[in-house]
mmCIF file of C-alpha atoms in Angstrom:
data_model
loop_
_atom_site.group_PDB
_atom_site.id
_atom_site.type_symbol
_atom_site.label_atom_id
_atom_site.label_comp_id
_atom_site.label_asym_id
_atom_site.label_seq_id
_atom_site.Cartn_x
_atom_site.Cartn_y
_atom_site.Cartn_z
ATOM 1 C CA MET A 6 126.405 108.158 79.587
ATOM 2 C CA PHE A 7 125.622 110.500 82.468
ATOM 3 C CA GLY A 8 128.847 111.874 83.882
ATOM 4 C CA SER A 9 131.711 109.561 84.755
ATOM 5 C CA HIS A 10 131.079 106.019 85.872
ATOM 6 C CA GLY A 11 131.027 105.407 89.585
ATOM 7 C CA ALA A 12 132.061 102.246 91.342
ATOM 8 C CA LYS A 13 129.843 99.232 90.896
ATOM 9 C CA ILE A 14 127.034 98.961 93.408
ATOM 10 C CA PRO A 15 126.533 95.470 94.814
ATOM 11 C CA PHE A 16 123.121 94.132 93.837
ATOM 12 C CA PRO A 17 121.235 93.120 96.984
ATOM 13 C CA THR A 18 119.805 89.844 95.801
ATOM 14 C CA ILE A 19 117.370 89.783 98.676
ATOM 15 C CA LEU A 20 116.005 92.977 100.145
ATOM 16 C CA TYR A 21 114.398 92.362 103.472
ATOM 17 C CA GLN A 22 111.743 94.304 105.266
ATOM 18 C CA LEU A 23 112.053 94.551 109.025
ATOM 19 C CA ASN A 24 109.710 95.700 111.739
ATOM 20 C CA GLN A 25 110.889 97.664 114.759
ATOM 21 C CA ASN A 26 111.734 94.404 116.551
ATOM 22 C CA SER A 27 114.039 93.414 113.666
ATOM 23 C CA ASP A 28 111.891 90.393 112.747
ATOM 24 C CA ILE A 29 112.033 89.575 109.066
ATOM 25 C CA ARG A 30 108.587 90.223 107.583
ATOM 26 C CA LYS A 31 109.024 89.714 103.864
ATOM 27 C CA PHE A 32 111.626 88.575 101.363
ATOM 28 C CA MET A 33 111.521 89.724 97.783
ATOM 29 C CA MET A 34 114.175 89.614 95.076
ATOM 30 C CA THR A 35 113.553 93.148 93.871
ATOM 31 C CA ILE A 36 114.945 96.648 94.162
ATOM 32 C CA LYS A 37 113.623 100.157 93.549
ATOM 33 C CA ILE A 38 115.673 102.861 91.867
ATOM 34 C CA TYR A 39 114.233 106.379 91.804
ATOM 35 C CA ILE A 40 115.238 108.370 88.718
ATOM 36 C CA SER A 41 113.490 111.751 88.453
ATOM 37 C CA ARG A 42 109.752 110.984 88.371
ATOM 38 C CA THR A 43 110.250 107.322 87.435
ATOM 39 C CA VAL A 44 110.603 104.316 89.733
ATOM 40 C CA PHE A 45 112.455 101.353 88.265
ATOM 41 C CA HIS A 46 111.510 98.058 89.895
ATOM 42 C CA LEU A 47 114.106 95.386 89.118
ATOM 43 C CA MET A 48 112.634 91.927 89.495
ATOM 44 C CA ASP A 49 114.005 88.463 89.077
ATOM 45 C CA ALA A 50 111.853 86.532 86.592
ATOM 46 C CA THR A 51 110.998 83.829 89.134
ATOM 47 C CA VAL A 52 109.656 86.410 91.580
ATOM 48 C CA ALA A 53 107.765 88.299 88.887
ATOM 49 C CA GLU A 54 105.743 85.207 88.023
ATOM 50 C CA SER A 55 104.173 85.204 91.482
ATOM 51 C CA ALA A 56 104.163 88.967 92.090
ATOM 52 C CA SER A 57 102.077 89.903 89.002
ATOM 53 C CA PRO A 58 103.389 93.490 88.915
ATOM 54 C CA GLU A 59 101.186 96.205 87.471
ATOM 55 C CA GLY A 60 102.518 99.568 86.367
ATOM 56 C CA GLU A 61 102.778 102.041 83.550
ATOM 57 C CA TYR A 62 105.537 100.058 81.827
ATOM 58 C CA LEU A 63 106.568 96.427 81.814
ATOM 59 C CA VAL A 64 109.925 95.565 80.226
ATOM 60 C CA LEU A 65 110.982 91.962 79.687
ATOM 61 C CA ASN A 66 114.650 90.957 79.419
ATOM 62 C CA PRO A 67 116.002 94.234 77.989
ATOM 63 C CA ASP A 68 119.466 94.268 76.438
ATOM 64 C CA ASN A 69 122.160 96.798 77.319
ATOM 65 C CA SER A 70 121.191 99.382 74.701
ATOM 66 C CA GLU A 71 117.484 99.201 75.478
ATOM 67 C CA MET A 72 118.068 99.568 79.210
ATOM 68 C CA GLN A 73 120.298 102.598 78.673
ATOM 69 C CA GLN A 74 117.519 104.231 76.655
ATOM 70 C CA TRP A 75 114.995 103.638 79.455
ATOM 71 C CA VAL A 76 117.343 105.305 81.951
ATOM 72 C CA LYS A 77 117.940 108.300 79.664
ATOM 73 C CA ARG A 78 114.220 108.769 79.070
ATOM 74 C CA ALA A 79 113.566 108.654 82.801
ATOM 75 C CA SER A 80 116.339 111.117 83.627
ATOM 76 C CA LYS A 81 115.047 113.550 80.984
ATOM 77 C CA GLU A 82 111.526 113.111 82.426
ATOM 78 C CA GLU A 83 110.208 111.819 79.115
ATOM 79 C CA ILE A 84 108.515 109.070 81.142
ATOM 80 C CA SER A 85 107.205 108.849 84.699
ATOM 81 C CA GLY A 86 105.572 106.364 87.040
ATOM 82 C CA ASN A 87 106.513 102.725 87.540
ATOM 83 C CA VAL A 88 108.733 100.744 85.192
ATOM 84 C CA PHE A 89 108.940 97.043 86.024
ATOM 85 C CA ILE A 90 112.102 95.455 84.612
ATOM 86 C CA ILE A 91 111.759 91.684 84.623
ATOM 87 C CA SER A 92 114.906 89.800 83.743
ATOM 88 C CA GLU A 93 116.506 86.405 84.098
ATOM 89 C CA ASP A 94 119.637 88.277 85.214
ATOM 90 C CA ALA A 95 118.553 91.140 87.467
ATOM 91 C CA THR A 96 122.154 91.650 88.607
ATOM 92 C CA GLN A 97 123.223 92.547 85.073
ATOM 93 C CA ILE A 98 120.318 94.986 84.667
ATOM 94 C CA PHE A 99 121.236 96.639 87.938
ATOM 95 C CA GLU A 100 124.822 97.093 86.762
ATOM 96 C CA ILE A 101 123.652 98.590 83.446
ATOM 97 C CA ILE A 102 121.537 101.178 85.255
ATOM 98 C CA SER A 103 124.136 102.051 87.875
ATOM 99 C CA SER A 104 126.862 102.418 85.236
ATOM 100 C CA GLN A 105 125.025 105.447 83.840
ATOM 101 C CA PHE A 106 125.729 107.475 86.970
ATOM 102 C CA THR A 107 128.441 108.616 89.326
ATOM 103 C CA LEU A 108 127.980 106.694 92.549
ATOM 104 C CA ILE A 109 127.623 108.401 95.922
ATOM 105 C CA THR A 110 127.600 106.169 99.002
ATOM 106 C CA ALA A 111 125.662 107.535 101.965
ATOM 107 C CA ALA A 112 124.505 106.264 105.339
ATOM 108 C CA GLY A 113 121.802 107.306 107.747
ATOM 109 C CA GLY A 114 119.496 106.254 110.528
ATOM 110 C CA LEU A 115 115.922 105.736 111.586
ATOM 111 C CA VAL A 116 116.095 106.577 115.291
ATOM 112 C CA HIS A 117 113.517 105.633 117.923
ATOM 113 C CA ASP A 118 113.492 106.404 121.644
ATOM 114 C CA GLY A 119 112.218 103.036 122.864
ATOM 115 C CA ASN A 120 108.697 104.435 123.263
ATOM 116 C CA GLN A 121 107.516 104.402 119.639
ATOM 117 C CA ASN A 122 108.739 107.921 118.881
ATOM 118 C CA TYR A 123 110.851 108.313 115.751
ATOM 119 C CA LEU A 124 113.205 111.134 114.763
ATOM 120 C CA MET A 125 112.245 112.958 111.545
ATOM 121 C CA ILE A 126 113.887 116.005 109.989
ATOM 122 C CA PHE A 127 112.436 118.689 107.719
ATOM 123 C CA ARG A 128 114.992 119.474 105.038
ATOM 124 C CA ASN A 129 114.570 121.737 102.002
ATOM 125 C CA GLY A 130 110.793 121.543 102.061
ATOM 126 C CA HIS A 131 110.492 117.774 102.580
ATOM 127 C CA TRP A 132 110.311 115.429 105.546
ATOM 128 C CA ASP A 133 113.409 113.276 105.577
ATOM 129 C CA LEU A 134 115.619 111.053 107.709
ATOM 130 C CA PRO A 135 119.145 112.071 108.747
ATOM 131 C CA LYS A 136 121.773 110.787 106.349
ATOM 132 C CA GLY A 137 124.884 111.902 104.513
ATOM 133 C CA LYS A 138 127.915 110.995 102.452
ATOM 134 C CA VAL A 139 130.306 108.360 103.726
ATOM 135 C CA GLU A 140 133.814 109.788 104.014
ATOM 136 C CA THR A 141 136.882 108.055 102.556
ATOM 137 C CA ASP A 142 137.821 104.968 104.621
ATOM 138 C CA GLU A 143 134.897 105.590 106.995
ATOM 139 C CA LEU A 144 132.912 102.563 108.148
ATOM 140 C CA LEU A 145 129.246 102.605 107.163
ATOM 141 C CA ARG A 146 127.940 102.315 110.718
ATOM 142 C CA ALA A 147 130.271 105.046 111.909
ATOM 143 C CA ALA A 148 129.156 107.296 109.050
ATOM 144 C CA ALA A 149 125.473 106.694 109.802
ATOM 145 C CA THR A 150 125.967 107.494 113.484
ATOM 146 C CA ARG A 151 128.010 110.618 112.737
ATOM 147 C CA GLU A 152 125.441 111.954 110.270
ATOM 148 C CA VAL A 153 122.552 111.504 112.713
ATOM 149 C CA GLU A 154 124.533 113.190 115.484
ATOM 150 C CA GLU A 155 125.536 116.116 113.242
ATOM 151 C CA GLU A 156 122.176 116.697 111.562
ATOM 152 C CA CYS A 157 120.018 116.312 114.679
ATOM 153 C CA GLY A 158 122.367 117.348 117.483
ATOM 154 C CA ILE A 159 121.714 114.258 119.595
ATOM 155 C CA ALA A 160 123.991 111.776 121.372
ATOM 156 C CA GLY A 161 123.994 108.280 122.826
ATOM 157 C CA LEU A 162 123.013 106.409 119.665
ATOM 158 C CA THR A 163 122.977 102.613 119.499
ATOM 159 C CA ILE A 164 122.593 100.756 116.202
ATOM 160 C CA ILE A 165 119.982 97.999 116.492
ATOM 161 C CA SER A 166 119.932 96.522 112.998
ATOM 162 C CA GLU A 167 120.463 97.172 109.319
ATOM 163 C CA LEU A 168 117.530 98.203 107.124
ATOM 164 C CA ALA A 169 117.061 97.853 103.379
ATOM 165 C CA PRO A 170 119.141 100.288 101.286
ATOM 166 C CA THR A 171 117.663 102.894 98.959
ATOM 167 C CA TYR A 172 118.758 104.243 95.586
ATOM 168 C CA HIS A 173 117.851 107.580 94.047
ATOM 169 C CA GLU A 174 119.178 109.952 91.420
ATOM 170 C CA TYR A 175 120.095 113.564 91.937
ATOM 171 C CA LYS A 176 121.695 116.033 89.550
ATOM 172 C CA THR A 177 124.101 118.931 89.436
ATOM 173 C CA ALA A 178 124.671 121.154 86.409
ATOM 174 C CA ASP A 179 126.816 118.595 84.603
ATOM 175 C CA THR A 180 126.695 115.337 86.562
ATOM 176 C CA HIS A 181 124.049 112.725 87.322
ATOM 177 C CA PHE A 182 124.577 110.921 90.620
ATOM 178 C CA LEU A 183 123.051 107.741 91.970
ATOM 179 C CA LYS A 184 122.974 107.843 95.763
ATOM 180 C CA HIS A 185 123.162 104.457 97.434
ATOM 181 C CA THR A 186 122.093 104.969 101.049
ATOM 182 C CA HIS A 187 122.710 102.376 103.761
ATOM 183 C CA TRP A 188 120.108 102.652 106.524
ATOM 184 C CA TYR A 189 120.241 101.536 110.136
ATOM 185 C CA LEU A 190 117.606 101.249 112.837
ATOM 186 C CA MET A 191 118.949 103.103 115.873
ATOM 187 C CA GLN A 192 117.886 103.851 119.416
ATOM 188 C CA ALA A 193 118.585 106.844 121.633
ATOM 189 C CA ALA A 194 116.973 108.380 124.675
ATOM 190 C CA SER A 195 114.390 111.036 123.918
ATOM 191 C CA GLN A 196 116.237 114.352 124.111
ATOM 192 C CA PRO A 197 116.201 117.901 122.733
ATOM 193 C CA THR A 198 117.424 118.255 119.156
ATOM 194 C CA THR A 199 119.473 120.881 117.314
ATOM 195 C CA PRO A 200 118.805 120.769 113.560
ATOM 196 C CA GLN A 201 121.845 121.435 111.372
ATOM 197 C CA ALA A 202 120.767 124.635 109.613
ATOM 198 C CA GLU A 203 123.761 124.711 107.250
ATOM 199 C CA GLU A 204 122.495 121.436 105.757
ATOM 200 C CA GLY A 205 119.080 122.952 105.063
ATOM 201 C CA ILE A 206 117.460 121.278 108.067
ATOM 202 C CA ALA A 207 114.787 123.455 109.639
ATOM 203 C CA ARG A 208 113.402 120.954 112.162
ATOM 204 C CA ALA A 209 114.380 117.706 113.901
ATOM 205 C CA VAL A 210 111.288 116.308 115.591
ATOM 206 C CA TRP A 211 110.312 113.190 117.544
ATOM 207 C CA MET A 212 107.087 111.807 116.048
ATOM 208 C CA THR A 213 104.724 108.923 116.742
ATOM 209 C CA PRO A 214 103.802 106.570 113.882
ATOM 210 C CA ALA A 215 100.363 108.251 113.728
ATOM 211 C CA GLU A 216 102.024 111.653 113.293
ATOM 212 C CA ILE A 217 104.343 110.274 110.627
ATOM 213 C CA GLU A 218 101.348 108.886 108.729
ATOM 214 C CA LYS A 219 100.023 112.441 108.437
ATOM 215 C CA ILE A 220 103.200 113.840 106.868
ATOM 216 C CA ILE A 221 104.330 110.835 104.820
ATOM 217 C CA GLU A 222 103.088 112.367 101.550
ATOM 218 C CA ASP A 223 105.558 115.213 102.074
ATOM 219 C CA ALA A 224 108.478 112.825 102.529
ATOM 220 C CA TYR A 225 110.832 111.728 99.785
ATOM 221 C CA PRO A 226 109.576 108.445 98.250
ATOM 222 C CA SER A 227 112.756 106.571 99.150
ATOM 223 C CA VAL A 228 112.439 107.758 102.761
ATOM 224 C CA ALA A 229 108.826 106.571 102.808
ATOM 225 C CA ASP A 230 110.146 103.171 101.696
ATOM 226 C CA VAL A 231 112.464 103.064 104.716
ATOM 227 C CA LEU A 232 109.589 103.874 107.072
ATOM 228 C CA VAL A 233 107.409 101.190 105.496
ATOM 229 C CA SER A 234 110.167 98.563 105.507
ATOM 230 C CA ALA A 235 110.809 99.240 109.194
ATOM 231 C CA GLY A 236 107.139 98.783 110.036
ATOM 232 C CA VAL A 237 106.686 102.385 111.238
ATOM 233 C CA VAL A 238 103.875 103.051 108.763
ATOM 234 C CA GLU A 239 101.892 100.883 106.389
ATOM 235 C CA GLY A 240 102.695 100.763 102.709
#
């Protein structure tokens, strides 16, 4: 096992993709989990029949031991690329994977100014979206708003809608964490920004979708997923 077990993460049976007007564009019973250089795609068997997934690995109905071995191999970077896990009980598979990590719950925002400009940050050499750890007893929406305000130095935020969550691994010397980030579409007036340097943020910039398209390859994959799911850029 990697570190101590965190709390169970609720499996989002349906992850929805929203455009900037909050219209539901696509429903799919699947979830991505980023572990090192591997992306686990958890798929319900009924969805997989119509989705015809293609990737480096395809795993059918793994048991507990087998799934733990896949996670360990991914975390040690013995494998990379896409691993499609197709199961009749995707919830159970999700719980097996998440039980290998210490859970961190975070919240953040995709902010637009009402004129198709979106707020991006440049953190530790990658383009990112403002987000951070949810404090004890803090509401998710309050945490997301606070993190955006702190990391970008802006005010007057309004939450428009909830976006699909993301999951990714990160490591310290002796602990493997799985960060479960809750994302919200937000709106604020275009205004000067003050990037939070102590959090490794060098820039906080308003960008058009066309400008974001040009830097998307330098964004974290899970952040790119948020931008795609919100309809800011194409997948």
